Amino acid sequence: MPLFRASLLKCVCGLALLVLDICMATAQTPAVREYQIKAVFLFNFTQFVEWPASSFPTDHSPFVIGIIGKDPFGSYLKEVVSGEKTNGHPIVVEHYANSTEIGLCHILFISVSEEKNLGQIIAKLKGQNVLLVSDSPDFLNQGGMIRFLTKNNRIQLQINLSTAKMTNLMISSKLLKLADTISSPQSQ
Amino acid sequence: MRLADTPIQKKLMRIIILISGIVALVICTTFCAFEFYTFRQNTIEKLSTLGKIISTNSTAALAFDNSKDGNEILAALKAEPHIVMACLYDDEGRLFSKYPANLNNNSFPKKQASAGYYFKEWSIQGFQPVGIGNRHLGTLYLKSDLGQVYYRFKLYIFVTLIVISLSLLLAAILSGILQKSISIPILTLAQTAKAISLKGDYSVRAIKLGDDELGLLTDAFNQMLIQIQQQNQVLSEFNKNLEQKVLERTDELEMLNKDLQESEQQIQTIFDSAPDAVIVIDMDSTVVKWNPKAEIFFGWKAQEIIGKHLYDFIIPPSQRDAYRTGIRHFLTTGEGSLLNKTVELDALNREGKLFNASLSISPTLIKGKYLFIGFVRDITEIKKAETELKQKSIELVRSNGELEQFAYVASHDLQEPLRMITSYVQLLSHRYKDKLDQDANDFIAFAVDGSNRMRVLINDLLQYSRANTVKPFEWIDVDKMLTDILKTLEVSIKESKAGISWGKLPEIYGDKILIGQLFQNLIGNSIKFVGTEKPEILISGKKVNNEYLFSVKDNGIGIKNEYLDKIFVIFKRLHNTEEYPGTGIGLAICKKIVERHGGTIWVESELGKGSTFYFTLMANPG
C-alpha cells in the first residue's frame, strides 16, 4: 500500500494517519499486516546491526536485502526501503529463487517456502557477514540468526547470539535487549 | 515625626541603613534573579540531557514496536523524583509507552508540539524526537515539576534575607559609629547656637572639631558671632550717642523755646509800645489783635473790638465797599494795591470823627491762612505841618525870585553910574596927573582900581543871577567846547605854561552857555591857584548809571579840609585879592549851574598837592 511508505509518512500529519490507519486495519487481512511489520523490521535491522566495511565492495555499493524463496512482502518491502540509505549505502531488495542464486547480500530473509532448504542455505552462508532472518520455527536451531515469532498478535524477535557471534556482525545491545536471545551451541 | 524634624543623628543613621539596605536588596535580587534564571536553564538542560538518554535508549523499542520495553525504559525515571510524567509516541503519533505506567492515557498530551523544553503550568515540559540517523521513530514527552527550582528559589530568598539582615545590622552598627564624625560637630554647633540664643551671650564661641566643611561652618559661625558682638557694640554706642544727641537736642529746644518766649515777649513789647496802631485781622476782616496805641487812636478798647468786623468800626462808610472789594481781590489774585506800602487815608474814630491816617498793610501767611497786619499812624499833625511848610516854601520861592530880580536889576543898574565914575576918575587921572601931588595920584589910582574891581564884581553878580535863567537844553560836544574855552583862556595859559589834557568825553545834554561857563570857571581856577610847579590839568568824564560824572584835576595849592564845604558859598574867599585875584562868586556860579542840571558838585583835595573838582549832570534831565 503506497500510503504506508516511510517517505510518505514523514510528510503526512499524524492525525490523518491515525484515521487512515484505523481504516487500513479493518480493510487488510492480518497476514498482510504481519508482513508489512516484518518488512519494516527488516529495514530496522540495518539500523541496529553493524556490518564490517569489508562486506561492501565500495563505499557506495548497495546494501542488499535478499529474499530467498516465495516473497511474502509483495512490493511492500521495496516501498519501505525505497530511497533509504544506511551508512551511505543505498538499500536495495533482491530476490533469489533458490540457494544457487544467492549473490552478495547483507540481510537474507529465508521465506517459509525454503524451509526444507534451510540447512543448505545456512551452510552456504556460514561464516559470511550476512544476517540470516526467517519465520521458520526451527530456524535458530539450524543456525539462523534472527527469527520473527508471532505471539499474542505481536511480532517478537528471537536472536541466536552464538551464530551471530560467529560472524563479524555487531548487533546493538538495544536490539538484543528487545529480543529473546538463545545461546544454543552450534548444532552443525 | 517628619523626616525634617528628626534629629540629625537618627537621620544620618536612617539614610545609611536605608542606602545599604537598598544596595544589598538590589545586589541580592539581581543575584537571585540571575541564579534563578541560570538554574532554570540548567534544569532545562538537565531535562534535555535526560530526554536524549531516554530517547536514545528507546529507539529499538520504537523501531521494533516493543512498548513494554519502552515502558521499562521510562520506568527508570523513577530515579528522578521531579519527573512527574513521561511518554513515548510512535512515528504515527500514537501513545507508545508511558510513565508512570498506571497513569491514565488521557493525562498525556494528545498533541505533540515542536521539539524543545519550556515552562508551562508550573512545570517544565517538552517534546524530543526519537530516531536513528535521519530516521524518525517517534517522540518523547517529559514533564518535570518545578519543585527543584522552587526549592532553590526559596533557598535564595532565605539567603538574601539573611544577607540583607546582616548588612542592615552591620550598617546600623557602623553608621552609629561613623555618623558621629558628622553629627557631633553639628550637634556641638547646634548646642552652642541654642545656648547663645537662650542666653543672648555672644561672647561664647563654638568649638571647632576638624578642618572639614563643618569646621569651616564653625569658623564662619564664630566669625558671625564676632561680627554680631561688634555690631552690638557699635549699636550700643550708637544708642548712647543717640541718647546724648536727644539730650542735647532737648536742651537746644529748651533754649530755642526760651528764645522764642523772649522774642515773643519782645514782639509783645513792641506791639504794646509801638508808636503806631498795630491791628491784625484775618481773612474775614475779623480783628485778631489791637494794640494800646490803636485804643488811643480809635477810642475802642481791645476787648471791645477783637472778634468783630474791622470795617464796622474804623472805616468810613463811604470806603467800606472799596475795602471789601480790595480784600476779596487779594484773596483771589494775591494782588492788592494797598499792600506793602504806606498810603494815606481817612479813618473813623469812636466819636465818629474822621482823621488823617497813614496805613501800611502786610499780608502774612500762617498755616495756610492770611493774616493782615496793619500799621496805622495818626498824621493829622504832620498834615498840618506839611501844609504850613508848603506855604512857607512858596513864599520862599517868591522872595528868592524877587531877590534874584533885585540882584539883576541892581547889578545892571549899578553898571551905569559905575561906568560914569570910572570914566571920570580915569579922565581925572589923565588930565591932572602932573598937576596933582603924589598922594592925589595914588588916591586916583585907588579909585580906578576900586571901580574896576566893582565892575568885575557886578559882572560876576550878573552872571550869577543869569544862571537862574535857563535856556532850552541841547546836545553838547564837550570836546569841541573845551577847545573853544582854551582859546578864550589863551593868554593866561601861555603865561602860566599850563598843560591841559582830556581823554574821550561823553556828549551831554544841557544849557550850552552855562556848561561852558562851568568848565571855564573850573579850568580858570586851576590855572589861577597854581603852586610851585607849572600847572597840569586833567579833565575826564564818563557816564555812570543815570548821570555824567566829570572831574577836573590839578596839581595846584590844594584846599584845607576844613574849607572843602565852604568854597562853594558866594563871596567866600580863602585868600586875599593880592595873592589870588577874584570876586568869590566863581564856584558859587558853578554850584548853581550844576544844580540847575540836576547834579551835585564837590571837591577832593590835599593841601599843597592839588585838588580834584567833581560834578555830576543828569543824563536825561527830562
Short mmCIF file of N, CA, C and O in Angstrom, two decimals, chain A residues 50-123:
data_model
loop_
_atom_site.label_atom_id
_atom_site.label_comp_id
_atom_site.label_asym_id
_atom_site.label_seq_id
_atom_site.Cartn_x
_atom_site.Cartn_y
_atom_site.Cartn_z
N GLU A 50 25.56 -3.72 12.79
CA GLU A 50 26.66 -3.06 12.08
C GLU A 50 27.43 -4.08 11.25
O GLU A 50 27.81 -5.14 11.76
N TRP A 51 27.54 -3.74 9.98
CA TRP A 51 28.27 -4.63 9.06
C TRP A 51 29.70 -4.12 8.92
O TRP A 51 29.92 -2.91 8.92
N PRO A 52 30.66 -5.00 8.85
CA PRO A 52 32.04 -4.54 8.63
C PRO A 52 32.17 -3.94 7.24
O PRO A 52 31.42 -4.30 6.33
N ALA A 53 33.11 -3.00 7.12
CA ALA A 53 33.28 -2.31 5.84
C ALA A 53 33.66 -3.27 4.72
O ALA A 53 33.34 -3.04 3.55
N SER A 54 34.28 -4.37 5.11
CA SER A 54 34.74 -5.33 4.09
C SER A 54 33.58 -5.99 3.36
O SER A 54 33.76 -6.58 2.30
N SER A 55 32.41 -5.90 3.95
CA SER A 55 31.28 -6.55 3.30
C SER A 55 30.73 -5.68 2.15
O SER A 55 29.78 -6.09 1.50
N PHE A 56 31.31 -4.51 1.95
CA PHE A 56 30.91 -3.67 0.80
C PHE A 56 32.10 -3.51 -0.12
O PHE A 56 33.18 -3.15 0.32
N PRO A 57 31.89 -3.80 -1.42
CA PRO A 57 33.00 -3.65 -2.37
C PRO A 57 33.48 -2.19 -2.40
O PRO A 57 34.68 -1.93 -2.40
N THR A 58 32.59 -1.26 -2.45
CA THR A 58 32.99 0.17 -2.44
C THR A 58 32.13 0.88 -1.40
O THR A 58 31.20 0.30 -0.83
N ASP A 59 32.49 2.16 -1.23
CA ASP A 59 31.73 2.95 -0.24
C ASP A 59 30.29 3.18 -0.66
O ASP A 59 29.42 3.44 0.18
N HIS A 60 30.09 3.10 -1.99
CA HIS A 60 28.74 3.39 -2.47
C HIS A 60 27.98 2.16 -2.92
O HIS A 60 26.91 2.28 -3.49
N SER A 61 28.57 1.00 -2.64
CA SER A 61 27.89 -0.25 -3.03
C SER A 61 26.58 -0.36 -2.30
O SER A 61 26.44 0.14 -1.17
N PRO A 62 25.58 -0.92 -2.95
CA PRO A 62 24.28 -1.02 -2.30
C PRO A 62 24.30 -1.99 -1.13
O PRO A 62 25.13 -2.88 -1.04
N PHE A 63 23.40 -1.68 -0.23
CA PHE A 63 23.13 -2.59 0.86
C PHE A 63 22.00 -3.48 0.38
O PHE A 63 20.91 -3.00 0.06
N VAL A 64 22.29 -4.74 0.34
CA VAL A 64 21.33 -5.64 -0.32
C VAL A 64 20.56 -6.45 0.71
O VAL A 64 21.13 -7.04 1.63
N ILE A 65 19.24 -6.33 0.59
CA ILE A 65 18.37 -7.22 1.39
C ILE A 65 17.86 -8.29 0.41
O ILE A 65 17.17 -7.98 -0.56
N GLY A 66 18.30 -9.50 0.69
CA GLY A 66 17.92 -10.59 -0.23
C GLY A 66 16.74 -11.38 0.33
O GLY A 66 16.62 -11.54 1.54
N ILE A 67 15.90 -11.83 -0.59
CA ILE A 67 14.76 -12.67 -0.18
C ILE A 67 14.87 -13.96 -1.00
O ILE A 67 14.90 -13.92 -2.24
N ILE A 68 14.94 -15.03 -0.26
CA ILE A 68 15.04 -16.31 -0.97
C ILE A 68 13.73 -17.05 -0.79
O ILE A 68 13.17 -17.09 0.29
N GLY A 69 13.28 -17.62 -1.91
CA GLY A 69 12.01 -18.34 -1.90
C GLY A 69 10.87 -17.41 -2.24
O GLY A 69 11.07 -16.32 -2.79
N LYS A 70 9.69 -17.79 -1.85
CA LYS A 70 8.49 -17.03 -2.19
C LYS A 70 8.45 -15.73 -1.37
O LYS A 70 8.58 -15.75 -0.16
N ASP A 71 8.30 -14.63 -2.06
CA ASP A 71 8.34 -13.31 -1.40
C ASP A 71 7.03 -13.01 -0.72
O ASP A 71 6.00 -12.83 -1.36
N PRO A 72 7.02 -12.96 0.63
CA PRO A 72 5.74 -12.71 1.34
C PRO A 72 5.42 -11.20 1.44
O PRO A 72 4.36 -10.81 1.88
N PHE A 73 6.37 -10.32 1.09
CA PHE A 73 6.16 -8.87 1.32
C PHE A 73 5.46 -8.14 0.18
O PHE A 73 5.03 -7.00 0.34
N GLY A 74 5.35 -8.96 -0.97
CA GLY A 74 4.77 -8.27 -2.13
C GLY A 74 5.73 -7.12 -2.49
O GLY A 74 6.94 -7.25 -2.39
N SER A 75 5.16 -5.98 -2.78
CA SER A 75 6.02 -4.84 -3.14
C SER A 75 6.35 -3.96 -1.92
O SER A 75 7.03 -2.95 -2.00
N TYR A 76 5.80 -4.38 -0.78
CA TYR A 76 5.86 -3.51 0.40
C TYR A 76 7.27 -3.24 0.87
O TYR A 76 7.63 -2.10 1.17
N LEU A 77 8.11 -4.25 0.92
CA LEU A 77 9.48 -4.07 1.40
C LEU A 77 10.23 -3.07 0.52
O LEU A 77 10.92 -2.19 1.02
N LYS A 78 10.01 -3.29 -0.77
CA LYS A 78 10.67 -2.36 -1.71
C LYS A 78 10.24 -0.89 -1.43
O LYS A 78 11.04 0.05 -1.46
N GLU A 79 8.98 -0.79 -1.16
CA GLU A 79 8.48 0.57 -0.87
C GLU A 79 9.09 1.14 0.41
O GLU A 79 9.43 2.30 0.50
N VAL A 80 9.27 0.23 1.42
CA VAL A 80 9.83 0.69 2.71
C VAL A 80 11.26 1.17 2.51
O VAL A 80 11.64 2.22 3.02
N VAL A 81 12.07 0.40 1.80
CA VAL A 81 13.49 0.74 1.67
C VAL A 81 13.76 1.73 0.55
O VAL A 81 14.87 2.26 0.44
N SER A 82 12.75 1.98 -0.23
CA SER A 82 12.97 2.85 -1.40
C SER A 82 13.52 4.21 -0.96
O SER A 82 12.96 4.92 -0.13
N GLY A 83 14.69 4.55 -1.53
CA GLY A 83 15.30 5.87 -1.22
C GLY A 83 16.05 5.87 0.09
O GLY A 83 16.70 6.86 0.42
N GLU A 84 16.00 4.76 0.87
CA GLU A 84 16.69 4.79 2.17
C GLU A 84 18.13 4.41 1.98
O GLU A 84 18.51 3.72 1.06
N LYS A 85 18.97 4.87 2.91
CA LYS A 85 20.39 4.54 2.89
C LYS A 85 20.81 4.14 4.28
O LYS A 85 20.20 4.55 5.27
N THR A 86 21.85 3.30 4.35
CA THR A 86 22.45 3.02 5.65
C THR A 86 23.94 3.20 5.50
O THR A 86 24.56 2.57 4.64
N ASN A 87 24.47 4.12 6.31
CA ASN A 87 25.90 4.49 6.24
C ASN A 87 26.34 4.84 4.80
O ASN A 87 27.43 4.49 4.39
N GLY A 88 25.44 5.47 4.07
CA GLY A 88 25.78 5.90 2.72
C GLY A 88 25.51 4.85 1.64
O GLY A 88 25.65 5.12 0.46
N HIS A 89 25.10 3.67 2.07
CA HIS A 89 24.80 2.63 1.08
C HIS A 89 23.34 2.60 0.79
O HIS A 89 22.53 2.43 1.71
N PRO A 90 22.96 2.78 -0.49
CA PRO A 90 21.54 2.67 -0.83
C PRO A 90 21.04 1.25 -0.62
O PRO A 90 21.75 0.27 -0.91
N ILE A 91 19.86 1.17 -0.08
CA ILE A 91 19.32 -0.15 0.26
C ILE A 91 18.51 -0.67 -0.94
O ILE A 91 17.66 0.06 -1.47
N VAL A 92 18.81 -1.82 -1.33
CA VAL A 92 18.07 -2.45 -2.45
C VAL A 92 17.56 -3.84 -2.01
O VAL A 92 18.06 -4.40 -1.03
N VAL A 93 16.55 -4.27 -2.70
CA VAL A 93 15.98 -5.63 -2.40
C VAL A 93 16.23 -6.54 -3.61
O VAL A 93 16.03 -6.11 -4.74
N GLU A 94 16.73 -7.73 -3.29
CA GLU A 94 16.95 -8.72 -4.38
C GLU A 94 16.22 -10.03 -4.05
O GLU A 94 16.03 -10.36 -2.89
N HIS A 95 15.78 -10.68 -5.12
CA HIS A 95 15.05 -11.96 -4.91
C HIS A 95 15.88 -13.12 -5.45
O HIS A 95 16.48 -12.99 -6.52
N TYR A 96 15.92 -14.13 -4.66
CA TYR A 96 16.61 -15.35 -5.11
C TYR A 96 15.60 -16.50 -5.10
O TYR A 96 14.90 -16.69 -4.11
N ALA A 97 15.58 -17.21 -6.19
CA ALA A 97 14.64 -18.36 -6.31
C ALA A 97 15.16 -19.55 -5.50
O ALA A 97 14.41 -20.20 -4.78
N ASN A 98 16.44 -19.77 -5.53
CA ASN A 98 16.99 -20.88 -4.73
C ASN A 98 18.39 -20.50 -4.28
O ASN A 98 18.89 -19.41 -4.62
N SER A 99 19.02 -21.37 -3.56
CA SER A 99 20.28 -21.04 -2.91
C SER A 99 21.40 -20.78 -3.92
O SER A 99 22.34 -20.04 -3.62
N THR A 100 21.23 -21.33 -5.07
CA THR A 100 22.26 -21.11 -6.05
C THR A 100 22.28 -19.67 -6.55
O THR A 100 23.30 -19.14 -6.99
N GLU A 101 21.14 -19.06 -6.47
CA GLU A 101 21.05 -17.69 -6.98
C GLU A 101 21.58 -16.64 -6.01
O GLU A 101 21.73 -15.47 -6.35
N ILE A 102 21.82 -17.07 -4.78
CA ILE A 102 22.22 -16.09 -3.75
C ILE A 102 23.51 -15.41 -4.16
O ILE A 102 24.51 -16.05 -4.47
N GLY A 103 23.46 -14.10 -4.23
CA GLY A 103 24.66 -13.31 -4.55
C GLY A 103 25.13 -12.57 -3.32
O GLY A 103 24.84 -12.96 -2.17
N LEU A 104 25.83 -11.47 -3.55
CA LEU A 104 26.28 -10.62 -2.45
C LEU A 104 25.06 -9.95 -1.80
O LEU A 104 24.31 -9.23 -2.43
N CYS A 105 24.85 -10.34 -0.55
CA CYS A 105 23.77 -9.68 0.18
C CYS A 105 24.16 -9.52 1.63
O CYS A 105 25.14 -10.11 2.11
N HIS A 106 23.43 -8.59 2.33
CA HIS A 106 23.79 -8.30 3.74
C HIS A 106 22.75 -8.83 4.69
O HIS A 106 23.06 -9.22 5.81
N ILE A 107 21.52 -8.79 4.26
CA ILE A 107 20.47 -9.44 5.03
C ILE A 107 19.82 -10.44 4.09
O ILE A 107 19.53 -10.09 2.94
N LEU A 108 19.59 -11.64 4.60
CA LEU A 108 18.90 -12.65 3.77
C LEU A 108 17.70 -13.15 4.54
O LEU A 108 17.82 -13.65 5.65
N PHE A 109 16.52 -12.86 3.95
CA PHE A 109 15.28 -13.37 4.55
C PHE A 109 14.91 -14.68 3.85
O PHE A 109 14.79 -14.70 2.63
N ILE A 110 14.86 -15.69 4.67
CA ILE A 110 14.57 -17.02 4.09
C ILE A 110 13.08 -17.29 4.25
O ILE A 110 12.57 -17.34 5.37
N SER A 111 12.41 -17.32 3.12
CA SER A 111 10.96 -17.49 3.12
C SER A 111 10.59 -18.88 3.62
O SER A 111 11.41 -19.81 3.62
N VAL A 112 9.34 -18.94 4.08
CA VAL A 112 8.85 -20.23 4.60
C VAL A 112 8.92 -21.29 3.49
O VAL A 112 9.14 -22.47 3.74
N SER A 113 8.84 -20.83 2.26
CA SER A 113 8.83 -21.78 1.13
C SER A 113 10.17 -22.52 1.01
O SER A 113 10.25 -23.61 0.45
N GLU A 114 11.20 -21.93 1.61
CA GLU A 114 12.52 -22.58 1.52
C GLU A 114 12.86 -23.29 2.82
O GLU A 114 14.01 -23.59 3.09
N GLU A 115 11.83 -23.58 3.60
CA GLU A 115 12.06 -24.19 4.91
C GLU A 115 12.87 -25.49 4.80
O GLU A 115 13.77 -25.75 5.61
N LYS A 116 12.58 -26.24 3.75
CA LYS A 116 13.24 -27.53 3.60
C LYS A 116 14.67 -27.39 3.17
O LYS A 116 15.49 -28.27 3.38
N ASN A 117 14.98 -26.19 2.64
CA ASN A 117 16.37 -25.98 2.21
C ASN A 117 17.18 -25.19 3.21
O ASN A 117 18.29 -24.74 2.92
N LEU A 118 16.62 -25.03 4.40
CA LEU A 118 17.25 -24.14 5.38
C LEU A 118 18.72 -24.49 5.62
O LEU A 118 19.62 -23.65 5.57
N GLY A 119 18.90 -25.75 5.90
CA GLY A 119 20.24 -26.20 6.24
C GLY A 119 21.22 -25.90 5.14
O GLY A 119 22.32 -25.38 5.39
N GLN A 120 20.77 -26.15 3.96
CA GLN A 120 21.64 -25.94 2.78
C GLN A 120 21.99 -24.47 2.65
O GLN A 120 23.16 -24.10 2.48
N ILE A 121 20.97 -23.61 2.80
CA ILE A 121 21.21 -22.16 2.63
C ILE A 121 22.13 -21.64 3.72
O ILE A 121 23.11 -20.93 3.47
N ILE A 122 21.83 -22.04 5.00
CA ILE A 122 22.64 -21.56 6.13
C ILE A 122 24.08 -22.02 5.96
O ILE A 122 25.03 -21.27 6.19
N ALA A 123 24.20 -23.26 5.53
CA ALA A 123 25.53 -23.81 5.39
C ALA A 123 26.30 -23.02 4.35
O ALA A 123 27.49 -22.73 4.51
#
